Amino acid sequence: MDKFVIKSKKRNHKEIEESEDNLSNAQAQSITAEPKFKYLFGEFYKLVSINGSKLTALCQNCPKVVSGSTSSSGNLLSHIKHKHNSLMTRVNNSRQNKGEKTAQIKMYDVHTKKVSKEKISELVFNYIVDEMRPLVTCEKKSFRNLLLGLTGLNDSSILPNRKHMSKQLSVTYKAYVDMLTTQIETHNYICLTADIWSSNNKSFMGMTCHFIEDTYDRKSYVLGCQRVKGAHNYLNIMEVLTEIMDKFKIDVSKVTHIVTDNASNFGKSFKVFSSSSLPEIQQTSLQCTGNFHEEDDLSSCSSDNEMDSEDSDIEIVEMDSIFSNTKNIEKDNDKMCLPQNMRCCAHTLSLIATCDVSKITDANYVKVSKSTFNKLSSFWNLVSRSTVASDKVFENCGCKFPVPVVTRWNSLFDAAQKIISHKDKLVSTFGELNLTKLKANEWVFLEEFCKIMQPLATSLDKLQSEKKSFLGFVAPTILVLRRLLIQSSTEVKYCKPLSIAIISGLEKRFHFIFDLTTPKSKDFIIASISNPKFKLNWVPVRYKDMCSKLFMDECKIFVLNQSNYNMSVNIDDGESDESDNDFYSSFNKFNPATSSNNSDISDTLDSSESRQLNLINLQVLTYFNSKKKELDLLDDFPNIKQIFLKYNTTLPSSAPVERLFSGAVQVFTARRNRLNDHTFEMLLCCRSNNRY
């Protein structure tokens, strides 16, 4: 038999073709050394020969002879994929049916045990962090049996334990801090979001970090979720914020804004310790009109305090804590400075939809609104508490109905919209559940309610986006929202007071968007104009000259402060196909060539005493004239690109830190209330790094 094998190996290809019987015998003998991927032979390939680790096979669907290796099926699969792609489904099915157990065993061969242990530890750690499982999961008997069964190993000593996972968590977290610290050092503009979250009788300060890459992609990271002990007063807030920023070596001058909600404790902390705050004597002597160098104006501060009555409760602080904290602050005088604060625009819109709407006094509106939502509340309560009612509703309508949540206004709008979409089926369902049916006028009211609230819900979605939203979206979005509400108010019968209340709330809470001469408007003006999607198109006619001059002055200041700057101008009039035309279609198209602003710019160009300023004006004018609306237009205008990064790094809302808390709820559960504070923070940071 051995002699026959030796002779068969020496025969050339012609001898094999001449003797098919000998070929079959040779194949039978070579089966002892054949590859493990048997599923490819028979239906897809016919094995021709095996010479050591090399093999040749004849394709059953074409006359092609394919060469390959006994240790890899790459060449054989590649031929099928490129020449007979329709057979890939059958190949995959054949692979699943026959299986390849030997490949798994080889992956964990004795010679690679050390590598296998590291790989197993890495996979287990990623699973625990991503799925927010306790570290002790790796020591559970069922989990260890799962690993042993999947790997085909018999030695459980290579499986990680809780101590090993804890050590790996510390190492991974340290690497995360070093990586993020390096990232922060390389960026000139950074936006932070912050908020306080409480659970299981503990409070935590959450912070996230955001910056924009040169490719205009926004990167987001979690800075921390640190324990806050004691009262949530402005002193404790300042200390925790400063501690987290010091951990990542964040320079205050790099932070464009810290975005928070409208809570009074945050507002006071930034008012006292912010780098932009001024002494009270200086603030009272300031004149707001035309002063674009101060962040806050007196009118806005007073009106904001009045508007956020639900968050402006009197804060009671113990005197001992004040004096002790004051002594500590005096010792660390250099670390008192906080970046500028910006209130969450999405939270402000939510306050309009809840607080301002609840103050409507129109008798007819209040009557029909109260009767409608009382009946719907009875339905929502019954469905959420009774399994029989829930099954009946699902049987009739074929879906579940969301129940509104007090803390999220969007949930009321979504729930009402779901009701309207199943109006016909719910009419009979209300009768089967012995609930009071909605009258015809109440159904009309509900439809009008959703029609009025639809633009507000769309605006919230745009401002709460984390990857594609910029500060420059705020002003155009608020102006479009007001315009849509005015248009829709003429087409409703019951909800006109609702539309008026929202419009009044917008004009009061976003007064700096409608009156662009206020100091608070500067950031929003420049952020919107520097975004190619909007430029000057969104600006009301009476403010266009002022806004264009403001933007041009900002460009001049920026360029003159740079030692090396690029003044090249490239013109590209390519049209954009991603400009949110559906929502922002009400804007009048701006054409600098036909506007009054163009003559002012030309006069400036003619009367300019410096060639540099002439080039700046030319660059801005060319930017205004370009028809492109994509962000890559800024690549042709390097100076305007830096202006864009400076003002649009800021997010319009604090939604990212709210999303952080949504994940924290799943980690810090009631059964894990003894979880160490630092371990909890490390788990959240490592999970966020895996997600992003």
PDB file of N, CA and C in Angstrom, residues 349 451-452 454-456 459 474-491 499-500 502-504 506-507 513-514 516 534 536-544 581-590:
ATOM      1  N   LEU A 349     -37.181  74.407  24.928  1.00  0.00           N
ATOM      2  CA  LEU A 349     -38.361  74.077  24.122  1.00  0.00           C
ATOM      3  C   LEU A 349     -39.317  73.171  24.886  1.00  0.00           C
ATOM      4  N   LYS A 451     -51.128  68.536  15.017  1.00  0.00           N
ATOM      5  CA  LYS A 451     -50.704  69.382  13.906  1.00  0.00           C
ATOM      6  C   LYS A 451     -49.888  70.574  14.407  1.00  0.00           C
ATOM      7  N   ILE A 452     -50.314  71.167  15.528  1.00  0.00           N
ATOM      8  CA  ILE A 452     -49.592  72.316  16.085  1.00  0.00           C
ATOM      9  C   ILE A 452     -48.264  71.871  16.688  1.00  0.00           C
ATOM     10  N   GLN A 454     -46.443  69.221  15.919  1.00  0.00           N
ATOM     11  CA  GLN A 454     -45.525  68.527  15.021  1.00  0.00           C
ATOM     12  C   GLN A 454     -44.261  69.334  14.724  1.00  0.00           C
ATOM     13  N   PRO A 455     -44.353  70.631  14.381  1.00  0.00           N
ATOM     14  CA  PRO A 455     -43.114  71.391  14.154  1.00  0.00           C
ATOM     15  C   PRO A 455     -42.239  71.493  15.397  1.00  0.00           C
ATOM     16  N   LEU A 456     -42.856  71.590  16.566  1.00  0.00           N
ATOM     17  CA  LEU A 456     -42.079  71.647  17.800  1.00  0.00           C
ATOM     18  C   LEU A 456     -41.337  70.338  18.046  1.00  0.00           C
ATOM     19  N   SER A 459     -38.420  70.181  15.663  1.00  0.00           N
ATOM     20  CA  SER A 459     -37.348  71.066  16.126  1.00  0.00           C
ATOM     21  C   SER A 459     -36.558  70.428  17.257  1.00  0.00           C
ATOM     22  N   VAL A 474     -29.645  76.457  15.794  1.00  0.00           N
ATOM     23  CA  VAL A 474     -30.617  76.979  16.757  1.00  0.00           C
ATOM     24  C   VAL A 474     -31.425  78.121  16.160  1.00  0.00           C
ATOM     25  N   ALA A 475     -30.748  79.180  15.700  1.00  0.00           N
ATOM     26  CA  ALA A 475     -31.464  80.357  15.207  1.00  0.00           C
ATOM     27  C   ALA A 475     -32.379  80.036  14.025  1.00  0.00           C
ATOM     28  N   PRO A 476     -31.897  79.364  12.965  1.00  0.00           N
ATOM     29  CA  PRO A 476     -32.816  79.027  11.864  1.00  0.00           C
ATOM     30  C   PRO A 476     -33.982  78.144  12.302  1.00  0.00           C
ATOM     31  N   THR A 477     -33.717  77.204  13.199  1.00  0.00           N
ATOM     32  CA  THR A 477     -34.783  76.296  13.637  1.00  0.00           C
ATOM     33  C   THR A 477     -35.862  77.046  14.406  1.00  0.00           C
ATOM     34  N   ILE A 478     -35.477  77.944  15.302  1.00  0.00           N
ATOM     35  CA  ILE A 478     -36.462  78.693  16.090  1.00  0.00           C
ATOM     36  C   ILE A 478     -37.271  79.619  15.189  1.00  0.00           C
ATOM     37  N   LEU A 479     -36.624  80.266  14.239  1.00  0.00           N
ATOM     38  CA  LEU A 479     -37.341  81.160  13.330  1.00  0.00           C
ATOM     39  C   LEU A 479     -38.323  80.391  12.446  1.00  0.00           C
ATOM     40  N   VAL A 480     -37.895  79.236  11.940  1.00  0.00           N
ATOM     41  CA  VAL A 480     -38.798  78.415  11.123  1.00  0.00           C
ATOM     42  C   VAL A 480     -39.951  77.890  11.962  1.00  0.00           C
ATOM     43  N   LEU A 481     -39.662  77.498  13.194  1.00  0.00           N
ATOM     44  CA  LEU A 481     -40.712  76.992  14.085  1.00  0.00           C
ATOM     45  C   LEU A 481     -41.784  78.054  14.319  1.00  0.00           C
ATOM     46  N   ARG A 482     -41.358  79.254  14.588  1.00  0.00           N
ATOM     47  CA  ARG A 482     -42.329  80.346  14.808  1.00  0.00           C
ATOM     48  C   ARG A 482     -43.149  80.590  13.547  1.00  0.00           C
ATOM     49  N   ARG A 483     -42.505  80.566  12.393  1.00  0.00           N
ATOM     50  CA  ARG A 483     -43.216  80.810  11.133  1.00  0.00           C
ATOM     51  C   ARG A 483     -44.240  79.713  10.848  1.00  0.00           C
ATOM     52  N   LEU A 484     -43.874  78.471  11.092  1.00  0.00           N
ATOM     53  CA  LEU A 484     -44.810  77.363  10.871  1.00  0.00           C
ATOM     54  C   LEU A 484     -45.989  77.414  11.834  1.00  0.00           C
ATOM     55  N   LEU A 485     -45.729  77.818  13.065  1.00  0.00           N
ATOM     56  CA  LEU A 485     -46.817  77.935  14.039  1.00  0.00           C
ATOM     57  C   LEU A 485     -47.795  79.031  13.654  1.00  0.00           C
ATOM     58  N   ILE A 486     -47.282  80.138  13.135  1.00  0.00           N
ATOM     59  CA  ILE A 486     -48.160  81.218  12.697  1.00  0.00           C
ATOM     60  C   ILE A 486     -49.019  80.760  11.525  1.00  0.00           C
ATOM     61  N   GLN A 487     -48.427  80.014  10.601  1.00  0.00           N
ATOM     62  CA  GLN A 487     -49.194  79.522   9.453  1.00  0.00           C
ATOM     63  C   GLN A 487     -50.265  78.520   9.875  1.00  0.00           C
ATOM     64  N   SER A 488     -49.916  77.624  10.782  1.00  0.00           N
ATOM     65  CA  SER A 488     -50.873  76.587  11.192  1.00  0.00           C
ATOM     66  C   SER A 488     -51.980  77.137  12.081  1.00  0.00           C
ATOM     67  N   SER A 489     -51.739  78.252  12.762  1.00  0.00           N
ATOM     68  CA  SER A 489     -52.757  78.795  13.673  1.00  0.00           C
ATOM     69  C   SER A 489     -53.973  79.311  12.923  1.00  0.00           C
ATOM     70  N   THR A 490     -53.836  79.611  11.645  1.00  0.00           N
ATOM     71  CA  THR A 490     -54.966  80.104  10.857  1.00  0.00           C
ATOM     72  C   THR A 490     -55.853  78.978  10.340  1.00  0.00           C
ATOM     73  N   GLU A 491     -55.432  77.733  10.526  1.00  0.00           N
ATOM     74  CA  GLU A 491     -56.165  76.603   9.968  1.00  0.00           C
ATOM     75  C   GLU A 491     -56.784  75.714  11.044  1.00  0.00           C
ATOM     76  N   SER A 499     -51.306  77.496  19.867  1.00  0.00           N
ATOM     77  CA  SER A 499     -50.296  78.056  18.978  1.00  0.00           C
ATOM     78  C   SER A 499     -49.805  79.408  19.485  1.00  0.00           C
ATOM     79  N   ILE A 500     -50.710  80.250  19.960  1.00  0.00           N
ATOM     80  CA  ILE A 500     -50.326  81.569  20.469  1.00  0.00           C
ATOM     81  C   ILE A 500     -49.443  81.434  21.704  1.00  0.00           C
ATOM     82  N   ILE A 502     -47.415  78.950  22.480  1.00  0.00           N
ATOM     83  CA  ILE A 502     -46.076  78.485  22.100  1.00  0.00           C
ATOM     84  C   ILE A 502     -45.286  79.621  21.456  1.00  0.00           C
ATOM     85  N   ILE A 503     -45.940  80.391  20.595  1.00  0.00           N
ATOM     86  CA  ILE A 503     -45.262  81.523  19.962  1.00  0.00           C
ATOM     87  C   ILE A 503     -44.808  82.533  21.013  1.00  0.00           C
ATOM     88  N   SER A 504     -45.661  82.810  21.977  1.00  0.00           N
ATOM     89  CA  SER A 504     -45.282  83.740  23.052  1.00  0.00           C
ATOM     90  C   SER A 504     -44.119  83.190  23.863  1.00  0.00           C
ATOM     91  N   LEU A 506     -41.814  81.141  22.782  1.00  0.00           N
ATOM     92  CA  LEU A 506     -40.607  81.254  21.960  1.00  0.00           C
ATOM     93  C   LEU A 506     -40.050  82.672  21.999  1.00  0.00           C
ATOM     94  N   GLU A 507     -40.912  83.646  21.838  1.00  0.00           N
ATOM     95  CA  GLU A 507     -40.459  85.037  21.824  1.00  0.00           C
ATOM     96  C   GLU A 507     -39.903  85.468  23.170  1.00  0.00           C
ATOM     97  N   ILE A 513     -32.923  85.430  19.813  1.00  0.00           N
ATOM     98  CA  ILE A 513     -32.990  84.987  18.423  1.00  0.00           C
ATOM     99  C   ILE A 513     -33.828  85.949  17.591  1.00  0.00           C
ATOM    100  N   PHE A 514     -34.851  86.520  18.202  1.00  0.00           N
ATOM    101  CA  PHE A 514     -35.720  87.438  17.471  1.00  0.00           C
ATOM    102  C   PHE A 514     -35.204  88.875  17.506  1.00  0.00           C
ATOM    103  N   LEU A 516     -31.741  90.361  17.344  1.00  0.00           N
ATOM    104  CA  LEU A 516     -30.345  89.990  17.124  1.00  0.00           C
ATOM    105  C   LEU A 516     -29.364  91.067  17.567  1.00  0.00           C
ATOM    106  N   PHE A 534     -26.749  77.483   5.915  1.00  0.00           N
ATOM    107  CA  PHE A 534     -27.605  78.639   6.164  1.00  0.00           C
ATOM    108  C   PHE A 534     -27.017  79.955   5.638  1.00  0.00           C
ATOM    109  N   LEU A 536     -26.404  83.538   5.161  1.00  0.00           N
ATOM    110  CA  LEU A 536     -27.261  84.661   5.544  1.00  0.00           C
ATOM    111  C   LEU A 536     -28.728  84.430   5.186  1.00  0.00           C
ATOM    112  N   ASN A 537     -29.068  83.251   4.704  1.00  0.00           N
ATOM    113  CA  ASN A 537     -30.434  83.003   4.239  1.00  0.00           C
ATOM    114  C   ASN A 537     -31.473  83.120   5.345  1.00  0.00           C
ATOM    115  N   TRP A 538     -31.107  82.790   6.557  1.00  0.00           N
ATOM    116  CA  TRP A 538     -32.065  82.756   7.662  1.00  0.00           C
ATOM    117  C   TRP A 538     -32.265  84.118   8.310  1.00  0.00           C
ATOM    118  N   VAL A 539     -31.368  85.059   8.077  1.00  0.00           N
ATOM    119  CA  VAL A 539     -31.385  86.331   8.794  1.00  0.00           C
ATOM    120  C   VAL A 539     -32.530  87.206   8.287  1.00  0.00           C
ATOM    121  N   PRO A 540     -33.357  87.777   9.178  1.00  0.00           N
ATOM    122  CA  PRO A 540     -34.390  88.730   8.745  1.00  0.00           C
ATOM    123  C   PRO A 540     -33.760  89.920   8.021  1.00  0.00           C
ATOM    124  N   VAL A 541     -34.515  90.510   7.111  1.00  0.00           N
ATOM    125  CA  VAL A 541     -33.986  91.557   6.244  1.00  0.00           C
ATOM    126  C   VAL A 541     -33.425  92.719   7.050  1.00  0.00           C
ATOM    127  N   ARG A 542     -34.104  93.107   8.131  1.00  0.00           N
ATOM    128  CA  ARG A 542     -33.677  94.287   8.887  1.00  0.00           C
ATOM    129  C   ARG A 542     -32.363  94.064   9.632  1.00  0.00           C
ATOM    130  N   TYR A 543     -31.923  92.797   9.748  1.00  0.00           N
ATOM    131  CA  TYR A 543     -30.688  92.512  10.480  1.00  0.00           C
ATOM    132  C   TYR A 543     -29.549  92.038   9.567  1.00  0.00           C
ATOM    133  N   LYS A 544     -29.773  91.961   8.275  1.00  0.00           N
ATOM    134  CA  LYS A 544     -28.765  91.357   7.396  1.00  0.00           C
ATOM    135  C   LYS A 544     -27.480  92.178   7.352  1.00  0.00           C
ATOM    136  N   ASN A 581     -34.274  70.795   2.995  1.00  0.00           N
ATOM    137  CA  ASN A 581     -35.194  71.701   2.308  1.00  0.00           C
ATOM    138  C   ASN A 581     -36.613  71.597   2.841  1.00  0.00           C
ATOM    139  N   ASP A 582     -36.995  70.430   3.324  1.00  0.00           N
ATOM    140  CA  ASP A 582     -38.363  70.265   3.794  1.00  0.00           C
ATOM    141  C   ASP A 582     -38.674  71.173   4.971  1.00  0.00           C
ATOM    142  N   PHE A 583     -37.729  71.284   5.898  1.00  0.00           N
ATOM    143  CA  PHE A 583     -37.996  72.063   7.111  1.00  0.00           C
ATOM    144  C   PHE A 583     -37.654  73.527   6.926  1.00  0.00           C
ATOM    145  N   TYR A 584     -36.554  73.819   6.219  1.00  0.00           N
ATOM    146  CA  TYR A 584     -36.083  75.195   6.107  1.00  0.00           C
ATOM    147  C   TYR A 584     -36.463  75.842   4.770  1.00  0.00           C
ATOM    148  N   SER A 585     -37.485  75.302   4.099  1.00  0.00           N
ATOM    149  CA  SER A 585     -37.851  75.809   2.781  1.00  0.00           C
ATOM    150  C   SER A 585     -38.464  77.199   2.830  1.00  0.00           C
ATOM    151  N   SER A 586     -38.907  77.665   4.012  1.00  0.00           N
ATOM    152  CA  SER A 586     -39.573  78.961   4.092  1.00  0.00           C
ATOM    153  C   SER A 586     -38.612  80.129   4.065  1.00  0.00           C
ATOM    154  N   PHE A 587     -37.304  79.851   4.123  1.00  0.00           N
ATOM    155  CA  PHE A 587     -36.333  80.938   4.063  1.00  0.00           C
ATOM    156  C   PHE A 587     -36.260  81.506   2.645  1.00  0.00           C
ATOM    157  N   ASN A 588     -36.132  82.813   2.545  1.00  0.00           N
ATOM    158  CA  ASN A 588     -35.895  83.453   1.250  1.00  0.00           C
ATOM    159  C   ASN A 588     -34.440  83.265   0.865  1.00  0.00           C
ATOM    160  N   LYS A 589     -34.215  82.880  -0.361  1.00  0.00           N
ATOM    161  CA  LYS A 589     -32.848  82.683  -0.823  1.00  0.00           C
ATOM    162  C   LYS A 589     -32.126  84.018  -0.860  1.00  0.00           C
ATOM    163  N   PHE A 590     -30.938  84.017  -0.297  1.00  0.00           N
ATOM    164  CA  PHE A 590     -30.151  85.250  -0.214  1.00  0.00           C
ATOM    165  C   PHE A 590     -29.152  85.312  -1.353  1.00  0.00           C
TER     166      PHE A 590
END
